mmCIF file of C-alpha atoms in Angstrom:
data_model
loop_
_atom_site.group_PDB
_atom_site.id
_atom_site.type_symbol
_atom_site.label_atom_id
_atom_site.label_comp_id
_atom_site.label_asym_id
_atom_site.label_seq_id
_atom_site.Cartn_x
_atom_site.Cartn_y
_atom_site.Cartn_z
ATOM 1 C CA UNK A 1 -0.222 -0.504 -0.405
ATOM 2 C CA UNK A 2 2.630 2.461 0.881
ATOM 3 C CA UNK A 3 4.651 2.172 -2.624
ATOM 4 C CA UNK A 4 1.310 2.413 -4.144
ATOM 5 C CA UNK A 5 0.997 5.611 -2.717
ATOM 6 C CA UNK A 6 5.047 6.294 -3.498
ATOM 7 C CA UNK A 7 4.172 5.673 -7.331
ATOM 8 C CA UNK A 8 1.459 7.450 -7.417
ATOM 9 C CA UNK A 9 3.546 10.035 -5.373
ATOM 10 C CA UNK A 10 5.659 10.136 -7.929
ATOM 11 C CA UNK A 11 3.502 10.084 -11.011
ATOM 12 C CA UNK A 12 1.453 13.200 -9.656
ATOM 13 C CA UNK A 13 5.120 14.626 -9.628
ATOM 14 C CA UNK A 14 6.182 14.423 -12.629
ATOM 15 C CA UNK A 15 3.220 14.989 -14.635
ATOM 16 C CA UNK A 16 2.786 18.570 -12.412
ATOM 17 C CA UNK A 17 6.297 19.140 -13.494
ATOM 18 C CA UNK A 18 5.754 18.286 -16.969
ATOM 19 C CA UNK A 19 2.901 20.462 -17.101
ATOM 20 C CA UNK A 20 4.741 23.090 -15.582
ATOM 21 C CA UNK A 21 7.841 23.490 -17.664
ATOM 22 C CA UNK A 22 4.577 22.681 -21.386
ATOM 23 C CA UNK A 23 3.251 25.341 -19.697
ATOM 24 C CA UNK A 24 6.603 27.391 -18.387
ATOM 25 C CA UNK A 25 7.814 27.799 -21.768
ATOM 26 C CA UNK A 26 4.073 27.776 -23.715
ATOM 27 C CA UNK A 27 4.059 31.606 -21.354
ATOM 28 C CA UNK A 28 7.159 32.138 -21.766
ATOM 29 C CA UNK A 29 6.240 31.699 -26.116
ATOM 30 C CA UNK A 30 3.679 33.818 -25.830
ATOM 31 C CA UNK A 31 5.009 37.023 -23.886
ATOM 32 C CA UNK A 32 7.757 37.316 -26.160
ATOM 33 C CA UNK A 33 5.757 36.919 -29.308
ATOM 34 C CA UNK A 34 3.178 39.955 -27.405
ATOM 35 C CA UNK A 35 6.016 42.043 -26.401
ATOM 36 C CA UNK A 36 7.656 41.597 -30.398
ATOM 37 C CA UNK A 37 4.466 41.953 -31.835
ATOM 38 C CA UNK A 38 3.440 45.032 -29.498
ATOM 39 C CA UNK A 39 7.103 46.740 -30.585
ATOM 40 C CA UNK A 40 6.065 46.541 -33.911
ATOM 41 C CA UNK A 41 2.514 47.351 -34.395
ATOM 42 C CA UNK A 42 3.141 50.605 -32.189
ATOM 43 C CA UNK A 43 6.714 51.608 -34.150
ATOM 44 C CA UNK A 44 4.499 51.322 -37.336
ATOM 45 C CA UNK A 45 2.075 54.057 -35.608
ATOM 46 C CA UNK A 46 4.605 56.106 -34.762
ATOM 47 C CA UNK A 47 6.342 55.565 -38.554
ATOM 48 C CA UNK A 48 2.817 56.181 -39.805
ATOM 49 C CA UNK A 49 1.787 59.256 -38.222
ATOM 50 C CA UNK A 50 5.812 60.401 -39.514
ATOM 51 C CA UNK A 51 4.968 59.510 -43.003
ATOM 52 C CA UNK A 52 1.392 61.143 -42.723
ATOM 53 C CA UNK A 53 2.767 64.492 -41.818
ATOM 54 C CA UNK A 54 5.614 64.760 -43.810
ATOM 55 C CA UNK A 55 2.620 63.541 -46.962
ATOM 56 C CA UNK A 56 1.185 67.398 -45.779
ATOM 57 C CA UNK A 57 4.292 68.993 -46.229
ATOM 58 C CA UNK A 58 5.451 68.008 -49.626
ATOM 59 C CA UNK A 59 1.310 68.403 -50.437
ATOM 60 C CA UNK A 60 2.099 72.029 -49.458
ATOM 61 C CA UNK A 61 4.674 72.302 -51.857
ATOM 62 C CA UNK A 62 3.724 70.871 -54.509
ATOM 63 C CA UNK A 63 0.794 73.221 -54.739
ATOM 64 C CA UNK A 64 2.990 75.646 -56.290
ATOM 65 C CA UNK A 65 2.966 77.705 -52.351
ATOM 66 C CA UNK A 66 6.903 77.131 -52.327
ATOM 67 C CA UNK A 67 9.008 75.856 -49.148
ATOM 68 C CA UNK A 68 6.707 76.430 -46.543
ATOM 69 C CA UNK A 69 8.001 77.408 -42.547
ATOM 70 C CA UNK A 70 7.878 74.009 -41.296
ATOM 71 C CA UNK A 71 6.807 73.737 -37.104
ATOM 72 C CA UNK A 72 6.334 70.953 -35.214
ATOM 73 C CA UNK A 73 3.862 70.277 -32.575
ATOM 74 C CA UNK A 74 5.421 68.817 -29.211
ATOM 75 C CA UNK A 75 9.871 69.744 -30.416
ATOM 76 C CA UNK A 76 10.746 67.508 -27.864
ATOM 77 C CA UNK A 77 9.891 64.857 -29.831
ATOM 78 C CA UNK A 78 9.623 65.644 -33.378
ATOM 79 C CA UNK A 79 11.044 67.054 -36.067
ATOM 80 C CA UNK A 80 10.749 68.583 -40.061
ATOM 81 C CA UNK A 81 13.630 69.246 -42.383
ATOM 82 C CA UNK A 82 13.645 69.965 -46.338
ATOM 83 C CA UNK A 83 16.288 68.533 -48.191
ATOM 84 C CA UNK A 84 17.611 69.061 -52.049
ATOM 85 C CA UNK A 85 18.767 66.643 -53.914
ATOM 86 C CA UNK A 86 22.720 67.818 -53.247
ATOM 87 C CA UNK A 87 21.614 67.350 -49.224
ATOM 88 C CA UNK A 88 21.396 70.902 -48.443
ATOM 89 C CA UNK A 89 18.635 71.981 -45.545
ATOM 90 C CA UNK A 90 15.987 74.298 -47.329
ATOM 91 C CA UNK A 91 13.672 74.409 -44.264
ATOM 92 C CA UNK A 92 13.820 72.817 -41.252
ATOM 93 C CA UNK A 93 11.339 72.730 -38.172
ATOM 94 C CA UNK A 94 12.963 75.415 -35.029
ATOM 95 C CA UNK A 95 14.311 72.636 -32.983
ATOM 96 C CA UNK A 96 16.896 71.318 -35.186
ATOM 97 C CA UNK A 97 17.515 74.984 -37.360
ATOM 98 C CA UNK A 98 20.729 75.500 -38.559
ATOM 99 C CA UNK A 99 21.781 71.690 -38.216
ATOM 100 C CA UNK A 100 23.006 70.095 -41.455
ATOM 101 C CA UNK A 101 20.992 67.079 -42.902
ATOM 102 C CA UNK A 102 20.533 64.378 -40.182
ATOM 103 C CA UNK A 103 20.161 61.870 -42.808
ATOM 104 C CA UNK A 104 20.430 60.918 -46.192
ATOM 105 C CA UNK A 105 16.855 58.750 -46.916
ATOM 106 C CA UNK A 106 15.553 57.918 -50.077
ATOM 107 C CA UNK A 107 11.871 59.093 -50.851
ATOM 108 C CA UNK A 108 9.638 56.409 -49.018
ATOM 109 C CA UNK A 109 12.360 54.899 -46.778
ATOM 110 C CA UNK A 110 12.514 55.067 -43.075
ATOM 111 C CA UNK A 111 15.879 54.558 -40.711
ATOM 112 C CA UNK A 112 16.351 55.700 -37.045
ATOM 113 C CA UNK A 113 18.898 59.056 -36.267
ATOM 114 C CA UNK A 114 20.543 60.429 -34.147
ATOM 115 C CA UNK A 115 19.654 63.751 -32.746
ATOM 116 C CA UNK A 116 20.383 66.350 -30.305
ATOM 117 C CA UNK A 117 16.961 66.683 -29.146
ATOM 118 C CA UNK A 118 17.318 62.676 -27.368
ATOM 119 C CA UNK A 119 19.920 60.646 -26.495
ATOM 120 C CA UNK A 120 17.799 57.856 -28.204
ATOM 121 C CA UNK A 121 17.627 57.793 -32.314
ATOM 122 C CA UNK A 122 14.509 59.175 -33.881
ATOM 123 C CA UNK A 123 12.812 57.188 -36.514
ATOM 124 C CA UNK A 124 12.863 59.389 -39.604
ATOM 125 C CA UNK A 125 10.428 58.971 -42.172
ATOM 126 C CA UNK A 126 10.978 60.497 -45.605
ATOM 127 C CA UNK A 127 8.618 61.638 -48.603
ATOM 128 C CA UNK A 128 9.605 63.078 -51.810
ATOM 129 C CA UNK A 129 7.905 66.402 -52.754
ATOM 130 C CA UNK A 130 8.702 68.414 -56.462
ATOM 131 C CA UNK A 131 9.351 72.690 -56.369
ATOM 132 C CA UNK A 132 9.391 73.171 -59.599
ATOM 133 C CA UNK A 133 12.908 71.579 -60.699
ATOM 134 C CA UNK A 134 13.714 71.171 -58.225
ATOM 135 C CA UNK A 135 13.152 67.689 -56.452
ATOM 136 C CA UNK A 136 12.883 67.985 -52.727
ATOM 137 C CA UNK A 137 12.454 65.229 -49.689
ATOM 138 C CA UNK A 138 10.819 65.409 -46.595
ATOM 139 C CA UNK A 139 12.308 63.779 -43.535
ATOM 140 C CA UNK A 140 10.343 64.257 -40.258
ATOM 141 C CA UNK A 141 11.450 62.312 -37.439
ATOM 142 C CA UNK A 142 9.935 60.754 -34.603
ATOM 143 C CA UNK A 143 11.202 59.517 -30.703
ATOM 144 C CA UNK A 144 10.087 56.093 -29.702
ATOM 145 C CA UNK A 145 10.223 56.546 -26.312
ATOM 146 C CA UNK A 146 6.562 55.510 -26.319
ATOM 147 C CA UNK A 147 7.002 52.281 -28.134
ATOM 148 C CA UNK A 148 10.165 52.212 -25.039
ATOM 149 C CA UNK A 149 7.758 52.717 -22.457
ATOM 150 C CA UNK A 150 4.818 50.788 -23.251
ATOM 151 C CA UNK A 151 6.974 47.479 -24.376
ATOM 152 C CA UNK A 152 8.917 47.643 -20.876
ATOM 153 C CA UNK A 153 5.854 48.508 -19.155
ATOM 154 C CA UNK A 154 4.058 45.401 -20.600
ATOM 155 C CA UNK A 155 7.558 42.810 -19.836
ATOM 156 C CA UNK A 156 7.149 44.159 -16.429
ATOM 157 C CA UNK A 157 4.000 43.418 -16.386
ATOM 158 C CA UNK A 158 4.626 39.614 -17.772
ATOM 159 C CA UNK A 159 7.912 39.076 -15.418
ATOM 160 C CA UNK A 160 5.385 39.328 -12.576
ATOM 161 C CA UNK A 161 2.288 37.505 -14.381
ATOM 162 C CA UNK A 162 4.273 34.412 -15.914
ATOM 163 C CA UNK A 163 5.072 32.923 -12.461
ATOM 164 C CA UNK A 164 2.247 33.866 -10.990
ATOM 165 C CA UNK A 165 0.346 32.229 -14.092
ATOM 166 C CA UNK A 166 2.745 29.288 -13.341
ATOM 167 C CA UNK A 167 2.270 28.812 -10.491
ATOM 168 C CA UNK A 168 -1.448 28.414 -10.546
ATOM 169 C CA UNK A 169 -1.156 25.510 -13.765
ATOM 170 C CA UNK A 170 1.080 24.282 -11.520
ATOM 171 C CA UNK A 171 -1.039 23.860 -8.713
ATOM 172 C CA UNK A 172 -4.386 23.400 -10.806
ATOM 173 C CA UNK A 173 -2.025 20.566 -12.523
ATOM 174 C CA UNK A 174 -1.435 19.271 -8.843
ATOM 175 C CA UNK A 175 -4.670 19.092 -8.137
ATOM 176 C CA UNK A 176 -6.568 18.315 -10.960
ATOM 177 C CA UNK A 177 -3.915 14.837 -11.178
ATOM 178 C CA UNK A 178 -4.392 14.057 -7.380
ATOM 179 C CA UNK A 179 -8.667 13.167 -8.847
ATOM 180 C CA UNK A 180 -7.366 11.525 -11.229
ATOM 181 C CA UNK A 181 -5.299 9.536 -9.619
ATOM 182 C CA UNK A 182 -7.594 8.995 -7.137
ATOM 183 C CA UNK A 183 -9.451 7.732 -9.121
ATOM 184 C CA UNK A 184 -7.869 5.563 -11.288
ATOM 185 C CA UNK A 185 -6.332 3.910 -7.281
ATOM 186 C CA UNK A 186 -10.252 3.610 -7.021
ATOM 187 C CA UNK A 187 -11.207 2.016 -10.216
ATOM 188 C CA UNK A 188 -8.112 -0.271 -10.123
ATOM 189 C CA UNK A 189 -8.946 -0.997 -6.606
ATOM 190 C CA UNK A 190 -12.850 -2.021 -7.038
ATOM 191 C CA UNK A 191 -11.164 -4.069 -10.306
ATOM 192 C CA UNK A 192 -9.240 -5.996 -8.080
ATOM 193 C CA UNK A 193 -11.457 -6.503 -5.275
ATOM 194 C CA UNK A 194 -14.091 -7.213 -7.999
ATOM 195 C CA UNK A 195 -12.248 -10.130 -10.085
ATOM 196 C CA UNK A 196 -11.690 -11.288 -6.223
ATOM 197 C CA UNK A 197 -14.444 -11.877 -5.658
ATOM 198 C CA UNK A 198 -15.969 -13.062 -8.777
ATOM 199 C CA UNK A 199 -13.654 -16.029 -8.508
ATOM 200 C CA UNK A 200 -14.983 -16.255 -4.880
ATOM 201 C CA UNK A 201 -18.077 -17.093 -6.718
ATOM 202 C CA UNK A 202 -16.964 -19.403 -9.067
ATOM 203 C CA UNK A 203 -14.867 -21.219 -6.888
ATOM 204 C CA UNK A 204 -17.837 -22.270 -4.612
ATOM 205 C CA UNK A 205 -19.996 -24.211 -6.804
ATOM 206 C CA UNK A 206 -16.964 -25.647 -8.678
ATOM 207 C CA UNK A 207 -16.223 -26.967 -5.589
ATOM 208 C CA UNK A 208 -19.324 -28.318 -4.487
ATOM 209 C CA UNK A 209 -19.531 -30.123 -7.470
ATOM 210 C CA UNK A 210 -15.924 -31.688 -7.484
ATOM 211 C CA UNK A 211 -16.726 -32.939 -3.432
ATOM 212 C CA UNK A 212 -19.713 -34.793 -5.029
ATOM 213 C CA UNK A 213 -17.773 -36.197 -7.376
ATOM 214 C CA UNK A 214 -15.072 -37.246 -5.293
ATOM 215 C CA UNK A 215 -17.528 -38.452 -2.758
ATOM 216 C CA UNK A 216 -18.730 -40.220 -6.196
ATOM 217 C CA UNK A 217 -15.001 -42.040 -7.109
ATOM 218 C CA UNK A 218 -14.724 -43.044 -3.590
ATOM 219 C CA UNK A 219 -18.008 -45.273 -2.795
ATOM 220 C CA UNK A 220 -19.421 -46.234 -5.923
ATOM 221 C CA UNK A 221 -21.272 -48.367 -4.808
ATOM 222 C CA UNK A 222 -23.392 -45.543 -2.184
ATOM 223 C CA UNK A 223 -23.538 -43.387 -5.077
ATOM 224 C CA UNK A 224 -27.066 -41.591 -5.588
ATOM 225 C CA UNK A 225 -26.905 -40.903 -9.726
ATOM 226 C CA UNK A 226 -30.317 -38.559 -8.748
ATOM 227 C CA UNK A 227 -28.305 -36.542 -6.484
ATOM 228 C CA UNK A 228 -25.739 -35.983 -7.997
ATOM 229 C CA UNK A 229 -27.758 -35.082 -11.255
ATOM 230 C CA UNK A 230 -29.554 -33.049 -9.398
ATOM 231 C CA UNK A 231 -26.400 -31.127 -7.525
ATOM 232 C CA UNK A 232 -24.313 -30.845 -10.669
ATOM 233 C CA UNK A 233 -27.763 -29.227 -12.222
ATOM 234 C CA UNK A 234 -28.098 -26.437 -9.610
ATOM 235 C CA UNK A 235 -24.556 -25.721 -9.555
ATOM 236 C CA UNK A 236 -24.614 -25.549 -13.257
ATOM 237 C CA UNK A 237 -27.629 -23.108 -13.234
ATOM 238 C CA UNK A 238 -25.583 -21.265 -10.629
ATOM 239 C CA UNK A 239 -22.427 -20.366 -12.316
ATOM 240 C CA UNK A 240 -24.690 -19.914 -15.604
ATOM 241 C CA UNK A 241 -26.783 -16.907 -13.875
ATOM 242 C CA UNK A 242 -23.125 -15.501 -11.971
ATOM 243 C CA UNK A 243 -21.842 -16.145 -15.735
ATOM 244 C CA UNK A 244 -24.519 -13.825 -17.413
ATOM 245 C CA UNK A 245 -24.668 -11.172 -14.377
ATOM 246 C CA UNK A 246 -21.039 -10.609 -14.907
ATOM 247 C CA UNK A 247 -21.616 -10.485 -18.504
ATOM 248 C CA UNK A 248 -24.116 -7.484 -18.568
ATOM 249 C CA UNK A 249 -22.360 -5.420 -15.844
ATOM 250 C CA UNK A 250 -18.815 -5.775 -17.641
ATOM 251 C CA UNK A 251 -20.698 -4.701 -20.730
ATOM 252 C CA UNK A 252 -22.099 -2.071 -18.295
ATOM 253 C CA UNK A 253 -18.633 -1.240 -17.357
ATOM 254 C CA UNK A 254 -17.688 -0.329 -21.603
ATOM 255 C CA UNK A 255 -20.631 1.674 -21.952
ATOM 256 C CA UNK A 256 -22.401 -0.540 -24.146
ATOM 257 C CA UNK A 257 -25.896 -1.051 -23.017
ATOM 258 C CA UNK A 258 -27.893 0.287 -25.062
ATOM 259 C CA UNK A 259 -31.508 -0.930 -24.414
ATOM 260 C CA UNK A 260 -34.056 -0.575 -28.014
ATOM 261 C CA UNK A 261 -36.964 1.919 -27.030
ATOM 262 C CA UNK A 262 -39.817 -0.424 -27.609
ATOM 263 C CA UNK A 263 -42.853 0.448 -25.344
ATOM 264 C CA UNK A 264 -43.050 -1.746 -22.281
ATOM 265 C CA UNK A 265 -45.970 -1.761 -19.869
ATOM 266 C CA UNK A 266 -44.727 -2.485 -16.841
ATOM 267 C CA UNK A 267 -47.389 -3.242 -14.733
ATOM 268 C CA UNK A 268 -48.380 -5.958 -16.105
ATOM 269 C CA UNK A 269 -43.837 -7.490 -15.769
ATOM 270 C CA UNK A 270 -45.316 -5.633 -11.751
ATOM 271 C CA UNK A 271 -48.367 -8.248 -11.683
ATOM 272 C CA UNK A 272 -45.984 -11.641 -13.848
ATOM 273 C CA UNK A 273 -43.199 -11.221 -11.160
ATOM 274 C CA UNK A 274 -46.520 -10.839 -7.941
ATOM 275 C CA UNK A 275 -47.670 -14.172 -9.657
ATOM 276 C CA UNK A 276 -44.459 -15.818 -9.549
ATOM 277 C CA UNK A 277 -43.660 -15.007 -6.060
ATOM 278 C CA UNK A 278 -47.015 -16.397 -4.874
ATOM 279 C CA UNK A 279 -46.231 -19.185 -6.694
ATOM 280 C CA UNK A 280 -43.474 -20.639 -3.667
ATOM 281 C CA UNK A 281 -44.369 -22.582 -1.268
ATOM 282 C CA UNK A 282 -42.925 -21.173 1.251
ATOM 283 C CA UNK A 283 -42.739 -17.536 -0.145
ATOM 284 C CA UNK A 284 -44.027 -14.780 1.283
ATOM 285 C CA UNK A 285 -47.730 -13.023 1.193
ATOM 286 C CA UNK A 286 -47.618 -10.936 -2.664
ATOM 287 C CA UNK A 287 -50.094 -7.931 -2.340
ATOM 288 C CA UNK A 288 -50.019 -6.373 -5.908
ATOM 289 C CA UNK A 289 -53.339 -3.723 -5.589
ATOM 290 C CA UNK A 290 -51.373 -0.700 -5.580
ATOM 291 C CA UNK A 291 -49.960 -1.506 -8.977
ATOM 292 C CA UNK A 292 -52.099 0.445 -11.926
ATOM 293 C CA UNK A 293 -50.897 1.355 -15.689
ATOM 294 C CA UNK A 294 -47.428 2.575 -16.537
ATOM 295 C CA UNK A 295 -45.722 1.979 -19.408
ATOM 296 C CA UNK A 296 -42.055 2.983 -20.426
ATOM 297 C CA UNK A 297 -39.793 2.566 -23.464
ATOM 298 C CA UNK A 298 -37.253 0.543 -23.462
ATOM 299 C CA UNK A 299 -36.103 -3.733 -22.891
ATOM 300 C CA UNK A 300 -38.951 -5.608 -22.352
ATOM 301 C CA UNK A 301 -36.661 -8.380 -21.062
ATOM 302 C CA UNK A 302 -33.911 -6.211 -19.358
ATOM 303 C CA UNK A 303 -37.070 -4.470 -17.350
ATOM 304 C CA UNK A 304 -38.123 -7.783 -16.232
ATOM 305 C CA UNK A 305 -35.385 -8.771 -14.963
ATOM 306 C CA UNK A 306 -35.553 -5.272 -13.161
ATOM 307 C CA UNK A 307 -38.549 -6.040 -11.140
ATOM 308 C CA UNK A 308 -37.695 -10.134 -10.412
ATOM 309 C CA UNK A 309 -34.576 -8.921 -8.587
ATOM 310 C CA UNK A 310 -36.449 -6.262 -6.843
ATOM 311 C CA UNK A 311 -38.623 -9.228 -6.147
ATOM 312 C CA UNK A 312 -36.215 -11.812 -5.378
ATOM 313 C CA UNK A 313 -34.540 -9.539 -3.237
ATOM 314 C CA UNK A 314 -37.613 -8.274 -1.525
ATOM 315 C CA UNK A 315 -39.012 -11.831 -1.071
ATOM 316 C CA UNK A 316 -35.720 -12.795 0.634
ATOM 317 C CA UNK A 317 -35.867 -10.586 2.929
ATOM 318 C CA UNK A 318 -39.517 -10.371 3.690
ATOM 319 C CA UNK A 319 -40.504 -11.715 7.445
ATOM 320 C CA UNK A 320 -43.800 -12.490 6.264
ATOM 321 C CA UNK A 321 -45.255 -9.511 3.358
ATOM 322 C CA UNK A 322 -43.516 -8.056 0.246
ATOM 323 C CA UNK A 323 -46.167 -5.240 -1.722
ATOM 324 C CA UNK A 324 -45.410 -3.883 -5.191
ATOM 325 C CA UNK A 325 -46.933 -0.457 -5.907
ATOM 326 C CA UNK A 326 -46.996 1.616 -9.213
ATOM 327 C CA UNK A 327 -47.673 4.327 -10.645
ATOM 328 C CA UNK A 328 -47.591 7.072 -13.049
ATOM 329 C CA UNK A 329 -47.277 10.748 -12.577
ATOM 330 C CA UNK A 330 -46.058 14.036 -14.134
ATOM 331 C CA UNK A 331 -44.153 12.020 -17.076
ATOM 332 C CA UNK A 332 -42.668 9.381 -14.445
ATOM 333 C CA UNK A 333 -43.862 5.989 -13.710
ATOM 334 C CA UNK A 334 -42.704 5.286 -10.517
ATOM 335 C CA UNK A 335 -42.775 1.288 -9.524
ATOM 336 C CA UNK A 336 -41.892 0.205 -5.317
ATOM 337 C CA UNK A 337 -40.739 -3.118 -3.861
ATOM 338 C CA UNK A 338 -41.893 -3.043 0.042
ATOM 339 C CA UNK A 339 -41.389 -5.425 2.503
ATOM 340 C CA UNK A 340 -41.626 -5.944 6.658
ATOM 341 C CA UNK A 341 -37.657 -7.595 6.838
ATOM 342 C CA UNK A 342 -35.086 -5.881 8.704
ATOM 343 C CA UNK A 343 -34.116 -2.912 5.721
ATOM 344 C CA UNK A 344 -31.922 -0.633 4.814
ATOM 345 C CA UNK A 345 -29.725 1.241 7.591
ATOM 346 C CA UNK A 346 -28.911 4.781 6.635
ATOM 347 C CA UNK A 347 -24.970 4.275 6.499
ATOM 348 C CA UNK A 348 -25.438 1.528 3.923
ATOM 349 C CA UNK A 349 -28.009 2.767 1.339
ATOM 350 C CA UNK A 350 -25.169 4.449 -0.565
ATOM 351 C CA UNK A 351 -23.052 1.527 -1.525
ATOM 352 C CA UNK A 352 -26.625 -1.288 -1.246
ATOM 353 C CA UNK A 353 -26.317 -0.937 -5.330
ATOM 354 C CA UNK A 354 -22.123 -1.461 -5.391
ATOM 355 C CA UNK A 355 -20.797 -4.834 -6.706
ATOM 356 C CA UNK A 356 -20.751 -8.088 -4.197
ATOM 357 C CA UNK A 357 -22.462 -6.107 -1.778
ATOM 358 C CA UNK A 358 -24.368 -8.835 0.960
ATOM 359 C CA UNK A 359 -25.447 -6.871 4.457
ATOM 360 C CA UNK A 360 -26.329 -10.093 5.230
ATOM 361 C CA UNK A 361 -23.012 -12.381 4.554
ATOM 362 C CA UNK A 362 -23.924 -16.231 5.813
ATOM 363 C CA UNK A 363 -27.789 -15.803 4.588
ATOM 364 C CA UNK A 364 -27.315 -14.520 1.212
ATOM 365 C CA UNK A 365 -24.599 -17.256 0.529
ATOM 366 C CA UNK A 366 -26.546 -20.235 1.525
ATOM 367 C CA UNK A 367 -29.494 -18.945 -0.334
ATOM 368 C CA UNK A 368 -27.105 -18.462 -3.347
ATOM 369 C CA UNK A 369 -26.797 -14.811 -4.021
ATOM 370 C CA UNK A 370 -24.050 -13.393 -5.412
ATOM 371 C CA UNK A 371 -24.396 -9.361 -4.368
ATOM 372 C CA UNK A 372 -24.520 -9.003 -8.172
ATOM 373 C CA UNK A 373 -28.285 -8.296 -8.279
ATOM 374 C CA UNK A 374 -29.118 -4.585 -6.685
ATOM 375 C CA UNK A 375 -25.905 -3.854 -8.600
ATOM 376 C CA UNK A 376 -27.646 -4.876 -12.029
ATOM 377 C CA UNK A 377 -31.219 -2.985 -11.548
ATOM 378 C CA UNK A 378 -28.530 -0.176 -10.562
ATOM 379 C CA UNK A 379 -27.210 -0.312 -14.740
ATOM 380 C CA UNK A 380 -30.055 -1.407 -16.120
ATOM 381 C CA UNK A 381 -32.025 1.647 -14.980
ATOM 382 C CA UNK A 382 -29.533 3.831 -15.876
ATOM 383 C CA UNK A 383 -29.427 2.356 -18.879
ATOM 384 C CA UNK A 384 -33.218 3.323 -19.698
ATOM 385 C CA UNK A 385 -33.025 7.235 -18.381
ATOM 386 C CA UNK A 386 -34.013 6.054 -15.106
ATOM 387 C CA UNK A 387 -33.347 6.210 -11.282
ATOM 388 C CA UNK A 388 -32.845 4.151 -8.199
ATOM 389 C CA UNK A 389 -33.044 4.565 -4.496
ATOM 390 C CA UNK A 390 -33.528 2.757 -1.423
ATOM 391 C CA UNK A 391 -35.313 3.936 2.419
ATOM 392 C CA UNK A 392 -38.302 3.017 4.708
ATOM 393 C CA UNK A 393 -41.665 1.181 3.440
ATOM 394 C CA UNK A 394 -43.871 3.647 5.229
ATOM 395 C CA UNK A 395 -46.562 0.638 5.259
ATOM 396 C CA UNK A 396 -44.336 -2.791 6.192
ATOM 397 C CA UNK A 397 -41.960 -1.282 8.130
ATOM 398 C CA UNK A 398 -39.248 -2.855 5.846
ATOM 399 C CA UNK A 399 -36.601 -1.630 2.727
ATOM 400 C CA UNK A 400 -38.685 0.170 -0.346
ATOM 401 C CA UNK A 401 -37.250 0.302 -3.644
ATOM 402 C CA UNK A 402 -38.033 3.013 -6.100
ATOM 403 C CA UNK A 403 -37.350 2.571 -9.748
ATOM 404 C CA UNK A 404 -38.396 6.083 -12.080
ATOM 405 C CA UNK A 405 -38.241 6.044 -15.069
ATOM 406 C CA UNK A 406 -39.468 8.610 -18.472
ATOM 407 C CA UNK A 407 -42.884 7.731 -18.783
ATOM 408 C CA UNK A 408 -44.352 7.302 -22.578
ATOM 409 C CA UNK A 409 -47.338 6.851 -24.278
#
């Protein structure tokens, strides 16, 4: 058990580490892409704004009004120069007045240049203009400080946010993997228990047949062929039922139970079960006066098995009386199977529909029950879109098993 816990913990740690690495790499790659994309987008915005301003000046020049006096809105963040083909400055904004051309850039191009305005380089865009016979170039330069500030802010946020997201992702993975592993461990334990119980149940009839056969072989003169045949037949029937039950539950585990949707009169099945129980020589008194019409969609044989298993369970635990009640209301058909036996303790009701569960172990084995009947009821009812619950019979005082199924007309 301790080794199993260590194995599961190791798997949990490895899964969490792998998930954390994957999430961390994804966050780093995503953050880098975000910062790069933001920088490119903001740089393009600065470049577009500079080009738009240079084009305004170029349109004024090409309108035949000569080279205007150029101005900028913010001398700390922008400059303008108009340069001729020889690189001579024809006009300039006041913040770089008297300076030579800051760059020899062809119209349509862009570059970064150092300026006396700021320590950081400016982004410069060139736009061509014609003033009569002269070819001029309008240079608009803008500081990309806003780009650097924005990307720096986003980078700082990512440096804080990525570790937080990584911790949250790791914690979520730790919890999710832990829950999954616990479910897997419970499933494995249930499977081992199921195999063990099934093996035990199959071993019992085989041992009985073997014992009788050994007695016959040891004392052939005193052997009674009829008794041996009867014993073998009874145990073979018992094994057949157990195998059939196990196969049905295996199909349920694989979600392979798909009942046909045909109209079934559930009241007919209830009356049929009541008659069957009454035919027993030492069976309890069976009351079915509370059975009224109720029709559902499903598999008649599977629903007959539901009613029979509940009837068998009630008869097995009843002291003297069993009652079947059936009715339809609000689009639901409800079947109640009551008995006057000891009932089901409230603490056991959550697991009474589990496999190989027998509250009265000695009597269940003596009477041939394998603890699968109610588990089969639960699986078949669920396959028909219904529910089955257990409580206390209000009149008889024992157990009440209630099946609810969608009604059809």
